[in-house]
Amino acid sequence: MKKFTSVAIDGPSGAGKSTVAKALAAQMHFLYLDTGAIYRTVGLAADRNGVAHKDEAGLRTLLPNIEVELKYTDQGQKMLLNGEDVSQKIRTPEISIAASDVSAVPYVREYLLDMQRDIARHNNVIMDGRDIGTVVLPDADVKIFLTASPDTRTKRRLKELQEKGIDTDFSTVYKEIQARDDQDLHRSTAPLRMAEDAVLLDTTEMSLEESIQEALKIIKMVQEGKQQ
């Protein structure tokens, strides 16, 4: 049976995980999986169906009756909800908080875990999220914990939102990132933390290209170390 390689990238909101992971996947010819997009899609479904984000009973009823699908295209990963492409609709600050809420519900995590692991079993994959190296892929070949200062993360997220035409400001985004950090760090189920065997990558003072090159160095270093 062919052995596929898995790279887990964890870190807080706005650190640039998805951007770096996408670039790495393109350069390494790996499949990229944005796990946060899956939870965002569930959060959107909850909103549309009037289910409170932390209502486990409501989510238990909802999930089996919706179809959350990952689709890979020339433009990258797309998220479909009941056949509708919601890739842009899930990128609002409100859905970001919804994603954090639903991802703290144990049933939701269990329900989606097999989907994520199955992709890694059958592909060379780079997967980013909050608990990839600690829970989803605890045996990942390479684990990176990517972070940056709160100010830097706010600037990056603000730029991303403004490029998508979302009207907001630094103060609002900063508060949203703080709220997301608090939820992710203190939730009882799979809280955000750095895996013991992960390599820390702080990109506060790095450009995007520098961050990508540093991540590539880490991947090469870890892989060479395991071959010795």
mmCIF file with all atom_site columns, C-alpha atoms in Angstrom:
data_model
loop_
_atom_site.group_PDB
_atom_site.id
_atom_site.type_symbol
_atom_site.label_atom_id
_atom_site.label_alt_id
_atom_site.label_comp_id
_atom_site.label_asym_id
_atom_site.label_entity_id
_atom_site.label_seq_id
_atom_site.pdbx_PDB_ins_code
_atom_site.Cartn_x
_atom_site.Cartn_y
_atom_site.Cartn_z
_atom_site.occupancy
_atom_site.B_iso_or_equiv
_atom_site.pdbx_formal_charge
_atom_site.auth_seq_id
_atom_site.auth_comp_id
_atom_site.auth_asym_id
_atom_site.auth_atom_id
_atom_site.pdbx_PDB_model_num
ATOM 1   C CA . MET A 1 1   ? 0.000   0.000  0.000   1.00 0.00 ? 1   MET A CA 1
ATOM 2   C CA . LYS A 1 2   ? 1.393   3.389  -1.011  1.00 0.00 ? 2   LYS A CA 1
ATOM 3   C CA . LYS A 1 3   ? 2.448   5.652  1.855   1.00 0.00 ? 3   LYS A CA 1
ATOM 4   C CA . PHE A 1 4   ? 1.277   9.207  1.430   1.00 0.00 ? 4   PHE A CA 1
ATOM 5   C CA . THR A 1 5   ? 2.878   12.231 3.097   1.00 0.00 ? 5   THR A CA 1
ATOM 6   C CA . SER A 1 6   ? 0.882   14.524 5.371   1.00 0.00 ? 6   SER A CA 1
ATOM 7   C CA . VAL A 1 7   ? 1.808   18.031 6.525   1.00 0.00 ? 7   VAL A CA 1
ATOM 8   C CA . ALA A 1 8   ? -0.215  19.573 9.374   1.00 0.00 ? 8   ALA A CA 1
ATOM 9   C CA . ILE A 1 9   ? -0.238  23.351 9.799   1.00 0.00 ? 9   ILE A CA 1
ATOM 10  C CA . ASP A 1 10  ? -1.931  24.715 12.898  1.00 0.00 ? 10  ASP A CA 1
ATOM 11  C CA . GLY A 1 11  ? -2.143  28.196 14.336  1.00 0.00 ? 11  GLY A CA 1
ATOM 12  C CA . PRO A 1 12  ? -4.434  31.043 15.398  1.00 0.00 ? 12  PRO A CA 1
ATOM 13  C CA . SER A 1 13  ? -6.860  33.013 13.267  1.00 0.00 ? 13  SER A CA 1
ATOM 14  C CA . GLY A 1 14  ? -5.311  35.390 10.742  1.00 0.00 ? 14  GLY A CA 1
ATOM 15  C CA . ALA A 1 15  ? -1.819  33.897 10.958  1.00 0.00 ? 15  ALA A CA 1
ATOM 16  C CA . GLY A 1 16  ? -1.784  33.166 7.236   1.00 0.00 ? 16  GLY A CA 1
ATOM 17  C CA . LYS A 1 17  ? -2.054  29.386 7.494   1.00 0.00 ? 17  LYS A CA 1
ATOM 18  C CA . SER A 1 18  ? -4.306  28.976 4.463   1.00 0.00 ? 18  SER A CA 1
ATOM 19  C CA . THR A 1 19  ? -2.248  31.274 2.243   1.00 0.00 ? 19  THR A CA 1
ATOM 20  C CA . VAL A 1 20  ? 1.015   29.544 3.136   1.00 0.00 ? 20  VAL A CA 1
ATOM 21  C CA . ALA A 1 21  ? -0.520  26.067 2.947   1.00 0.00 ? 21  ALA A CA 1
ATOM 22  C CA . LYS A 1 22  ? -1.993  26.718 -0.511  1.00 0.00 ? 22  LYS A CA 1
ATOM 23  C CA . ALA A 1 23  ? 1.364   27.937 -1.813  1.00 0.00 ? 23  ALA A CA 1
ATOM 24  C CA . LEU A 1 24  ? 3.182   24.955 -0.308  1.00 0.00 ? 24  LEU A CA 1
ATOM 25  C CA . ALA A 1 25  ? 0.678   22.523 -1.810  1.00 0.00 ? 25  ALA A CA 1
ATOM 26  C CA . ALA A 1 26  ? 1.107   24.106 -5.246  1.00 0.00 ? 26  ALA A CA 1
ATOM 27  C CA . GLN A 1 27  ? 4.907   23.943 -5.070  1.00 0.00 ? 27  GLN A CA 1
ATOM 28  C CA . MET A 1 28  ? 4.994   20.395 -3.688  1.00 0.00 ? 28  MET A CA 1
ATOM 29  C CA . HIS A 1 29  ? 2.127   19.117 -5.891  1.00 0.00 ? 29  HIS A CA 1
ATOM 30  C CA . PHE A 1 30  ? 0.181   18.090 -2.779  1.00 0.00 ? 30  PHE A CA 1
ATOM 31  C CA . LEU A 1 31  ? -3.549  18.307 -2.173  1.00 0.00 ? 31  LEU A CA 1
ATOM 32  C CA . TYR A 1 32  ? -4.504  21.268 0.023   1.00 0.00 ? 32  TYR A CA 1
ATOM 33  C CA . LEU A 1 33  ? -7.279  20.892 2.582   1.00 0.00 ? 33  LEU A CA 1
ATOM 34  C CA . ASP A 1 34  ? -8.600  23.953 4.424   1.00 0.00 ? 34  ASP A CA 1
ATOM 35  C CA . THR A 1 35  ? -10.386 22.284 7.332   1.00 0.00 ? 35  THR A CA 1
ATOM 36  C CA . GLY A 1 36  ? -11.635 25.606 8.649   1.00 0.00 ? 36  GLY A CA 1
ATOM 37  C CA . ALA A 1 37  ? -13.751 25.955 5.514   1.00 0.00 ? 37  ALA A CA 1
ATOM 38  C CA . ILE A 1 38  ? -15.597 22.762 6.438   1.00 0.00 ? 38  ILE A CA 1
ATOM 39  C CA . TYR A 1 39  ? -16.544 24.146 9.861   1.00 0.00 ? 39  TYR A CA 1
ATOM 40  C CA . ARG A 1 40  ? -17.447 27.499 8.310   1.00 0.00 ? 40  ARG A CA 1
ATOM 41  C CA . THR A 1 41  ? -19.843 25.672 5.991   1.00 0.00 ? 41  THR A CA 1
ATOM 42  C CA . VAL A 1 42  ? -21.479 23.930 8.953   1.00 0.00 ? 42  VAL A CA 1
ATOM 43  C CA . GLY A 1 43  ? -21.739 27.314 10.702  1.00 0.00 ? 43  GLY A CA 1
ATOM 44  C CA . LEU A 1 44  ? -23.443 28.788 7.644   1.00 0.00 ? 44  LEU A CA 1
ATOM 45  C CA . ALA A 1 45  ? -25.842 25.832 7.504   1.00 0.00 ? 45  ALA A CA 1
ATOM 46  C CA . ALA A 1 46  ? -26.691 26.333 11.177  1.00 0.00 ? 46  ALA A CA 1
ATOM 47  C CA . ASP A 1 47  ? -27.454 30.016 10.560  1.00 0.00 ? 47  ASP A CA 1
ATOM 48  C CA . ARG A 1 48  ? -29.628 29.254 7.565   1.00 0.00 ? 48  ARG A CA 1
ATOM 49  C CA . ASN A 1 49  ? -31.596 26.646 9.483   1.00 0.00 ? 49  ASN A CA 1
ATOM 50  C CA . GLY A 1 50  ? -32.009 28.628 12.693  1.00 0.00 ? 50  GLY A CA 1
ATOM 51  C CA . VAL A 1 51  ? -29.836 26.293 14.761  1.00 0.00 ? 51  VAL A CA 1
ATOM 52  C CA . ALA A 1 52  ? -27.811 27.869 17.571  1.00 0.00 ? 52  ALA A CA 1
ATOM 53  C CA . HIS A 1 53  ? -24.077 27.361 16.996  1.00 0.00 ? 53  HIS A CA 1
ATOM 54  C CA . LYS A 1 54  ? -23.541 25.547 20.319  1.00 0.00 ? 54  LYS A CA 1
ATOM 55  C CA . ASP A 1 55  ? -26.801 23.588 20.323  1.00 0.00 ? 55  ASP A CA 1
ATOM 56  C CA . GLU A 1 56  ? -25.480 20.027 20.120  1.00 0.00 ? 56  GLU A CA 1
ATOM 57  C CA . ALA A 1 57  ? -28.946 18.470 19.903  1.00 0.00 ? 57  ALA A CA 1
ATOM 58  C CA . GLY A 1 58  ? -29.884 20.825 17.075  1.00 0.00 ? 58  GLY A CA 1
ATOM 59  C CA . LEU A 1 59  ? -26.630 20.148 15.236  1.00 0.00 ? 59  LEU A CA 1
ATOM 60  C CA . ARG A 1 60  ? -27.124 16.386 15.633  1.00 0.00 ? 60  ARG A CA 1
ATOM 61  C CA . THR A 1 61  ? -30.428 16.778 13.819  1.00 0.00 ? 61  THR A CA 1
ATOM 62  C CA . LEU A 1 62  ? -29.041 19.177 11.216  1.00 0.00 ? 62  LEU A CA 1
ATOM 63  C CA . LEU A 1 63  ? -25.824 17.489 10.058  1.00 0.00 ? 63  LEU A CA 1
ATOM 64  C CA . PRO A 1 64  ? -27.281 14.235 8.679   1.00 0.00 ? 64  PRO A CA 1
ATOM 65  C CA . ASN A 1 65  ? -29.762 16.313 6.662   1.00 0.00 ? 65  ASN A CA 1
ATOM 66  C CA . ILE A 1 66  ? -27.283 18.568 4.868   1.00 0.00 ? 66  ILE A CA 1
ATOM 67  C CA . GLU A 1 67  ? -24.607 17.788 2.320   1.00 0.00 ? 67  GLU A CA 1
ATOM 68  C CA . VAL A 1 68  ? -21.190 19.344 2.928   1.00 0.00 ? 68  VAL A CA 1
ATOM 69  C CA . GLU A 1 69  ? -18.900 18.623 0.007   1.00 0.00 ? 69  GLU A CA 1
ATOM 70  C CA . LEU A 1 70  ? -15.307 19.456 -0.857  1.00 0.00 ? 70  LEU A CA 1
ATOM 71  C CA . LYS A 1 71  ? -14.681 20.028 -4.536  1.00 0.00 ? 71  LYS A CA 1
ATOM 72  C CA . TYR A 1 72  ? -11.263 20.542 -6.090  1.00 0.00 ? 72  TYR A CA 1
ATOM 73  C CA . THR A 1 73  ? -11.083 22.733 -9.192  1.00 0.00 ? 73  THR A CA 1
ATOM 74  C CA . ASP A 1 74  ? -8.396  24.597 -11.154 1.00 0.00 ? 74  ASP A CA 1
ATOM 75  C CA . GLN A 1 75  ? -9.125  27.527 -8.824  1.00 0.00 ? 75  GLN A CA 1
ATOM 76  C CA . GLY A 1 76  ? -8.508  25.407 -5.734  1.00 0.00 ? 76  GLY A CA 1
ATOM 77  C CA . GLN A 1 77  ? -10.774 24.031 -3.017  1.00 0.00 ? 77  GLN A CA 1
ATOM 78  C CA . LYS A 1 78  ? -14.470 24.883 -3.223  1.00 0.00 ? 78  LYS A CA 1
ATOM 79  C CA . MET A 1 79  ? -17.040 24.297 -0.489  1.00 0.00 ? 79  MET A CA 1
ATOM 80  C CA . LEU A 1 80  ? -20.503 23.164 -1.487  1.00 0.00 ? 80  LEU A CA 1
ATOM 81  C CA . LEU A 1 81  ? -23.526 23.229 0.808   1.00 0.00 ? 81  LEU A CA 1
ATOM 82  C CA . ASN A 1 82  ? -26.383 21.147 -0.578  1.00 0.00 ? 82  ASN A CA 1
ATOM 83  C CA . GLY A 1 83  ? -24.851 21.601 -4.034  1.00 0.00 ? 83  GLY A CA 1
ATOM 84  C CA . GLU A 1 84  ? -24.443 25.396 -3.726  1.00 0.00 ? 84  GLU A CA 1
ATOM 85  C CA . ASP A 1 85  ? -20.951 26.891 -3.963  1.00 0.00 ? 85  ASP A CA 1
ATOM 86  C CA . VAL A 1 86  ? -20.631 28.832 -0.693  1.00 0.00 ? 86  VAL A CA 1
ATOM 87  C CA . SER A 1 87  ? -16.857 29.381 -0.875  1.00 0.00 ? 87  SER A CA 1
ATOM 88  C CA . GLN A 1 88  ? -17.244 33.172 -0.670  1.00 0.00 ? 88  GLN A CA 1
ATOM 89  C CA . LYS A 1 89  ? -20.278 33.274 1.636   1.00 0.00 ? 89  LYS A CA 1
ATOM 90  C CA . ILE A 1 90  ? -18.358 31.489 4.421   1.00 0.00 ? 90  ILE A CA 1
ATOM 91  C CA . ARG A 1 91  ? -15.567 34.104 4.538   1.00 0.00 ? 91  ARG A CA 1
ATOM 92  C CA . THR A 1 92  ? -17.341 36.771 6.609   1.00 0.00 ? 92  THR A CA 1
ATOM 93  C CA . PRO A 1 93  ? -16.356 37.689 10.197  1.00 0.00 ? 93  PRO A CA 1
ATOM 94  C CA . GLU A 1 94  ? -19.751 36.434 11.417  1.00 0.00 ? 94  GLU A CA 1
ATOM 95  C CA . ILE A 1 95  ? -19.217 32.993 9.903   1.00 0.00 ? 95  ILE A CA 1
ATOM 96  C CA . SER A 1 96  ? -15.700 32.932 11.361  1.00 0.00 ? 96  SER A CA 1
ATOM 97  C CA . ILE A 1 97  ? -17.198 33.117 14.861  1.00 0.00 ? 97  ILE A CA 1
ATOM 98  C CA . ALA A 1 98  ? -19.889 30.595 13.901  1.00 0.00 ? 98  ALA A CA 1
ATOM 99  C CA . ALA A 1 99  ? -17.144 28.203 12.743  1.00 0.00 ? 99  ALA A CA 1
ATOM 100 C CA . SER A 1 100 ? -15.355 28.512 16.072  1.00 0.00 ? 100 SER A CA 1
ATOM 101 C CA . ASP A 1 101 ? -18.616 27.840 17.930  1.00 0.00 ? 101 ASP A CA 1
ATOM 102 C CA . VAL A 1 102 ? -19.689 24.755 15.981  1.00 0.00 ? 102 VAL A CA 1
ATOM 103 C CA . SER A 1 103 ? -16.153 23.353 15.982  1.00 0.00 ? 103 SER A CA 1
ATOM 104 C CA . ALA A 1 104 ? -16.258 23.331 19.793  1.00 0.00 ? 104 ALA A CA 1
ATOM 105 C CA . VAL A 1 105 ? -19.197 20.904 19.738  1.00 0.00 ? 105 VAL A CA 1
ATOM 106 C CA . PRO A 1 106 ? -17.834 17.338 20.188  1.00 0.00 ? 106 PRO A CA 1
ATOM 107 C CA . TYR A 1 107 ? -20.437 15.752 17.885  1.00 0.00 ? 107 TYR A CA 1
ATOM 108 C CA . VAL A 1 108 ? -19.541 18.087 15.012  1.00 0.00 ? 108 VAL A CA 1
ATOM 109 C CA . ARG A 1 109 ? -15.838 17.292 15.309  1.00 0.00 ? 109 ARG A CA 1
ATOM 110 C CA . GLU A 1 110 ? -16.501 13.552 15.419  1.00 0.00 ? 110 GLU A CA 1
ATOM 111 C CA . TYR A 1 111 ? -18.856 13.775 12.454  1.00 0.00 ? 111 TYR A CA 1
ATOM 112 C CA . LEU A 1 112 ? -16.295 15.544 10.265  1.00 0.00 ? 112 LEU A CA 1
ATOM 113 C CA . LEU A 1 113 ? -13.168 13.739 11.474  1.00 0.00 ? 113 LEU A CA 1
ATOM 114 C CA . ASP A 1 114 ? -13.463 10.746 9.140   1.00 0.00 ? 114 ASP A CA 1
ATOM 115 C CA . MET A 1 115 ? -13.892 13.015 6.111   1.00 0.00 ? 115 MET A CA 1
ATOM 116 C CA . GLN A 1 116 ? -10.619 14.771 6.874   1.00 0.00 ? 116 GLN A CA 1
ATOM 117 C CA . ARG A 1 117 ? -8.643  11.649 7.731   1.00 0.00 ? 117 ARG A CA 1
ATOM 118 C CA . ASP A 1 118 ? -9.883  9.796  4.672   1.00 0.00 ? 118 ASP A CA 1
ATOM 119 C CA . ILE A 1 119 ? -8.503  12.527 2.399   1.00 0.00 ? 119 ILE A CA 1
ATOM 120 C CA . ALA A 1 120 ? -5.087  12.190 4.094   1.00 0.00 ? 120 ALA A CA 1
ATOM 121 C CA . ARG A 1 121 ? -5.169  8.400  3.745   1.00 0.00 ? 121 ARG A CA 1
ATOM 122 C CA . HIS A 1 122 ? -5.476  8.618  -0.033  1.00 0.00 ? 122 HIS A CA 1
ATOM 123 C CA . ASN A 1 123 ? -3.438  11.713 -0.951  1.00 0.00 ? 123 ASN A CA 1
ATOM 124 C CA . ASN A 1 124 ? -0.237  13.600 -0.261  1.00 0.00 ? 124 ASN A CA 1
ATOM 125 C CA . VAL A 1 125 ? -1.863  16.397 1.676   1.00 0.00 ? 125 VAL A CA 1
ATOM 126 C CA . ILE A 1 126 ? -1.227  19.711 3.390   1.00 0.00 ? 126 ILE A CA 1
ATOM 127 C CA . MET A 1 127 ? -3.958  20.331 5.919   1.00 0.00 ? 127 MET A CA 1
ATOM 128 C CA . ASP A 1 128 ? -4.391  23.470 7.998   1.00 0.00 ? 128 ASP A CA 1
ATOM 129 C CA . GLY A 1 129 ? -6.614  24.251 10.956  1.00 0.00 ? 129 GLY A CA 1
ATOM 130 C CA . ARG A 1 130 ? -6.556  24.481 14.745  1.00 0.00 ? 130 ARG A CA 1
ATOM 131 C CA . ASP A 1 131 ? -6.065  20.871 15.833  1.00 0.00 ? 131 ASP A CA 1
ATOM 132 C CA . ILE A 1 132 ? -4.627  19.061 12.820  1.00 0.00 ? 132 ILE A CA 1
ATOM 133 C CA . GLY A 1 133 ? -1.369  17.999 14.454  1.00 0.00 ? 133 GLY A CA 1
ATOM 134 C CA . THR A 1 134 ? -2.951  17.290 17.840  1.00 0.00 ? 134 THR A CA 1
ATOM 135 C CA . VAL A 1 135 ? -6.231  15.555 16.931  1.00 0.00 ? 135 VAL A CA 1
ATOM 136 C CA . VAL A 1 136 ? -7.018  15.153 13.226  1.00 0.00 ? 136 VAL A CA 1
ATOM 137 C CA . LEU A 1 137 ? -3.612  13.884 12.072  1.00 0.00 ? 137 LEU A CA 1
ATOM 138 C CA . PRO A 1 138 ? -1.607  13.144 15.242  1.00 0.00 ? 138 PRO A CA 1
ATOM 139 C CA . ASP A 1 139 ? 0.785   11.009 13.147  1.00 0.00 ? 139 ASP A CA 1
ATOM 140 C CA . ALA A 1 140 ? 1.363   13.635 10.443  1.00 0.00 ? 140 ALA A CA 1
ATOM 141 C CA . ASP A 1 141 ? 4.825   13.424 8.919   1.00 0.00 ? 141 ASP A CA 1
ATOM 142 C CA . VAL A 1 142 ? 5.464   17.144 9.440   1.00 0.00 ? 142 VAL A CA 1
ATOM 143 C CA . LYS A 1 143 ? 3.795   19.496 11.908  1.00 0.00 ? 143 LYS A CA 1
ATOM 144 C CA . ILE A 1 144 ? 4.137   23.276 11.801  1.00 0.00 ? 144 ILE A CA 1
ATOM 145 C CA . PHE A 1 145 ? 2.607   25.738 14.260  1.00 0.00 ? 145 PHE A CA 1
ATOM 146 C CA . LEU A 1 146 ? 2.328   28.983 12.308  1.00 0.00 ? 146 LEU A CA 1
ATOM 147 C CA . THR A 1 147 ? 1.678   32.173 14.218  1.00 0.00 ? 147 THR A CA 1
ATOM 148 C CA . ALA A 1 148 ? 2.244   35.942 14.231  1.00 0.00 ? 148 ALA A CA 1
ATOM 149 C CA . SER A 1 149 ? 1.603   38.867 16.561  1.00 0.00 ? 149 SER A CA 1
ATOM 150 C CA . PRO A 1 150 ? -2.035  39.986 17.055  1.00 0.00 ? 150 PRO A CA 1
ATOM 151 C CA . ASP A 1 151 ? -1.358  43.287 15.250  1.00 0.00 ? 151 ASP A CA 1
ATOM 152 C CA . THR A 1 152 ? 0.189   41.519 12.267  1.00 0.00 ? 152 THR A CA 1
ATOM 153 C CA . ARG A 1 153 ? -2.639  38.997 12.105  1.00 0.00 ? 153 ARG A CA 1
ATOM 154 C CA . THR A 1 154 ? -5.201  41.809 12.224  1.00 0.00 ? 154 THR A CA 1
ATOM 155 C CA . LYS A 1 155 ? -3.505  43.665 9.353   1.00 0.00 ? 155 LYS A CA 1
ATOM 156 C CA . ARG A 1 156 ? -3.389  40.499 7.245   1.00 0.00 ? 156 ARG A CA 1
ATOM 157 C CA . ARG A 1 157 ? -7.017  39.614 7.899   1.00 0.00 ? 157 ARG A CA 1
ATOM 158 C CA . LEU A 1 158 ? -8.160  43.214 7.292   1.00 0.00 ? 158 LEU A CA 1
ATOM 159 C CA . LYS A 1 159 ? -6.368  43.246 3.925   1.00 0.00 ? 159 LYS A CA 1
ATOM 160 C CA . GLU A 1 160 ? -7.943  39.902 3.002   1.00 0.00 ? 160 GLU A CA 1
ATOM 161 C CA . LEU A 1 161 ? -11.449 41.083 3.904   1.00 0.00 ? 161 LEU A CA 1
ATOM 162 C CA . GLN A 1 162 ? -11.075 44.420 2.113   1.00 0.00 ? 162 GLN A CA 1
ATOM 163 C CA . GLU A 1 163 ? -9.861  42.647 -1.039  1.00 0.00 ? 163 GLU A CA 1
ATOM 164 C CA . LYS A 1 164 ? -13.100 40.654 -0.926  1.00 0.00 ? 164 LYS A CA 1
ATOM 165 C CA . GLY A 1 165 ? -15.118 43.857 -0.703  1.00 0.00 ? 165 GLY A CA 1
ATOM 166 C CA . ILE A 1 166 ? -16.054 43.453 2.980   1.00 0.00 ? 166 ILE A CA 1
ATOM 167 C CA . ASP A 1 167 ? -16.316 46.866 4.667   1.00 0.00 ? 167 ASP A CA 1
ATOM 168 C CA . THR A 1 168 ? -14.615 46.791 8.090   1.00 0.00 ? 168 THR A CA 1
ATOM 169 C CA . ASP A 1 169 ? -11.795 48.431 10.049  1.00 0.00 ? 169 ASP A CA 1
ATOM 170 C CA . PHE A 1 170 ? -8.704  47.551 12.117  1.00 0.00 ? 170 PHE A CA 1
ATOM 171 C CA . SER A 1 171 ? -10.398 47.875 15.513  1.00 0.00 ? 171 SER A CA 1
ATOM 172 C CA . THR A 1 172 ? -13.320 45.644 14.548  1.00 0.00 ? 172 THR A CA 1
ATOM 173 C CA . VAL A 1 173 ? -11.094 42.944 13.055  1.00 0.00 ? 173 VAL A CA 1
ATOM 174 C CA . TYR A 1 174 ? -8.714  43.094 16.043  1.00 0.00 ? 174 TYR A CA 1
ATOM 175 C CA . LYS A 1 175 ? -11.594 42.478 18.459  1.00 0.00 ? 175 LYS A CA 1
ATOM 176 C CA . GLU A 1 176 ? -12.896 39.630 16.287  1.00 0.00 ? 176 GLU A CA 1
ATOM 177 C CA . ILE A 1 177 ? -9.470  37.972 16.249  1.00 0.00 ? 177 ILE A CA 1
ATOM 178 C CA . GLN A 1 178 ? -9.196  38.340 20.023  1.00 0.00 ? 178 GLN A CA 1
ATOM 179 C CA . ALA A 1 179 ? -12.637 36.765 20.431  1.00 0.00 ? 179 ALA A CA 1
ATOM 180 C CA . ARG A 1 180 ? -11.737 33.919 18.074  1.00 0.00 ? 180 ARG A CA 1
ATOM 181 C CA . ASP A 1 181 ? -8.444  33.321 19.920  1.00 0.00 ? 181 ASP A CA 1
ATOM 182 C CA . ASP A 1 182 ? -10.250 33.200 23.251  1.00 0.00 ? 182 ASP A CA 1
ATOM 183 C CA . GLN A 1 183 ? -12.781 30.677 21.949  1.00 0.00 ? 183 GLN A CA 1
ATOM 184 C CA . ASP A 1 184 ? -10.180 28.499 20.242  1.00 0.00 ? 184 ASP A CA 1
ATOM 185 C CA . LEU A 1 185 ? -7.780  28.461 23.194  1.00 0.00 ? 185 LEU A CA 1
ATOM 186 C CA . HIS A 1 186 ? -10.355 27.772 25.906  1.00 0.00 ? 186 HIS A CA 1
ATOM 187 C CA . ARG A 1 187 ? -12.866 25.424 24.301  1.00 0.00 ? 187 ARG A CA 1
ATOM 188 C CA . SER A 1 188 ? -13.130 22.093 26.067  1.00 0.00 ? 188 SER A CA 1
ATOM 189 C CA . THR A 1 189 ? -12.948 20.054 22.867  1.00 0.00 ? 189 THR A CA 1
ATOM 190 C CA . ALA A 1 190 ? -9.686  20.103 20.876  1.00 0.00 ? 190 ALA A CA 1
ATOM 191 C CA . PRO A 1 191 ? -8.451  23.545 21.978  1.00 0.00 ? 191 PRO A CA 1
ATOM 192 C CA . LEU A 1 192 ? -5.817  25.344 19.931  1.00 0.00 ? 192 LEU A CA 1
ATOM 193 C CA . ARG A 1 193 ? -2.374  24.314 21.111  1.00 0.00 ? 193 ARG A CA 1
ATOM 194 C CA . MET A 1 194 ? 0.979   23.499 19.610  1.00 0.00 ? 194 MET A CA 1
ATOM 195 C CA . ALA A 1 195 ? 1.692   19.773 19.236  1.00 0.00 ? 195 ALA A CA 1
ATOM 196 C CA . GLU A 1 196 ? 4.734   18.613 21.183  1.00 0.00 ? 196 GLU A CA 1
ATOM 197 C CA . ASP A 1 197 ? 6.497   17.534 17.988  1.00 0.00 ? 197 ASP A CA 1
ATOM 198 C CA . ALA A 1 198 ? 5.544   20.613 15.933  1.00 0.00 ? 198 ALA A CA 1
ATOM 199 C CA . VAL A 1 199 ? 8.001   23.232 14.728  1.00 0.00 ? 199 VAL A CA 1
ATOM 200 C CA . LEU A 1 200 ? 7.132   26.831 15.631  1.00 0.00 ? 200 LEU A CA 1
ATOM 201 C CA . LEU A 1 201 ? 7.080   29.305 12.740  1.00 0.00 ? 201 LEU A CA 1
ATOM 202 C CA . ASP A 1 202 ? 6.531   32.931 13.775  1.00 0.00 ? 202 ASP A CA 1
ATOM 203 C CA . THR A 1 203 ? 5.967   35.010 10.641  1.00 0.00 ? 203 THR A CA 1
ATOM 204 C CA . THR A 1 204 ? 5.453   38.398 12.319  1.00 0.00 ? 204 THR A CA 1
ATOM 205 C CA . GLU A 1 205 ? 8.470   39.948 10.591  1.00 0.00 ? 205 GLU A CA 1
ATOM 206 C CA . MET A 1 206 ? 8.256   37.866 7.412   1.00 0.00 ? 206 MET A CA 1
ATOM 207 C CA . SER A 1 207 ? 6.780   38.592 4.024   1.00 0.00 ? 207 SER A CA 1
ATOM 208 C CA . LEU A 1 208 ? 4.514   35.988 2.467   1.00 0.00 ? 208 LEU A CA 1
ATOM 209 C CA . GLU A 1 209 ? 7.307   34.641 0.265   1.00 0.00 ? 209 GLU A CA 1
ATOM 210 C CA . GLU A 1 210 ? 9.693   34.462 3.236   1.00 0.00 ? 210 GLU A CA 1
ATOM 211 C CA . SER A 1 211 ? 7.041   32.583 5.247   1.00 0.00 ? 211 SER A CA 1
ATOM 212 C CA . ILE A 1 212 ? 6.563   30.064 2.429   1.00 0.00 ? 212 ILE A CA 1
ATOM 213 C CA . GLN A 1 213 ? 10.295  29.499 2.008   1.00 0.00 ? 213 GLN A CA 1
ATOM 214 C CA . GLU A 1 214 ? 10.755  29.063 5.763   1.00 0.00 ? 214 GLU A CA 1
ATOM 215 C CA . ALA A 1 215 ? 7.937   26.508 5.855   1.00 0.00 ? 215 ALA A CA 1
ATOM 216 C CA . LEU A 1 216 ? 9.538   24.622 2.950   1.00 0.00 ? 216 LEU A CA 1
ATOM 217 C CA . LYS A 1 217 ? 12.825  24.548 4.880   1.00 0.00 ? 217 LYS A CA 1
ATOM 218 C CA . ILE A 1 218 ? 11.041  23.108 7.921   1.00 0.00 ? 218 ILE A CA 1
ATOM 219 C CA . ILE A 1 219 ? 9.356   20.397 5.845   1.00 0.00 ? 219 ILE A CA 1
ATOM 220 C CA . LYS A 1 220 ? 12.667  19.444 4.217   1.00 0.00 ? 220 LYS A CA 1
ATOM 221 C CA . MET A 1 221 ? 14.482  19.492 7.566   1.00 0.00 ? 221 MET A CA 1
ATOM 222 C CA . VAL A 1 222 ? 11.928  17.241 9.266   1.00 0.00 ? 222 VAL A CA 1
ATOM 223 C CA . GLN A 1 223 ? 11.776  14.806 6.351   1.00 0.00 ? 223 GLN A CA 1
ATOM 224 C CA . GLU A 1 224 ? 15.564  14.543 6.152   1.00 0.00 ? 224 GLU A CA 1
ATOM 225 C CA . GLY A 1 225 ? 15.750  14.028 9.900   1.00 0.00 ? 225 GLY A CA 1
ATOM 226 C CA . LYS A 1 226 ? 13.308  11.110 9.718   1.00 0.00 ? 226 LYS A CA 1
ATOM 227 C CA . GLN A 1 227 ? 15.305  9.482  6.940   1.00 0.00 ? 227 GLN A CA 1
ATOM 228 C CA . GLN A 1 228 ? 18.525  9.445  8.942   1.00 0.00 ? 228 GLN A CA 1
#
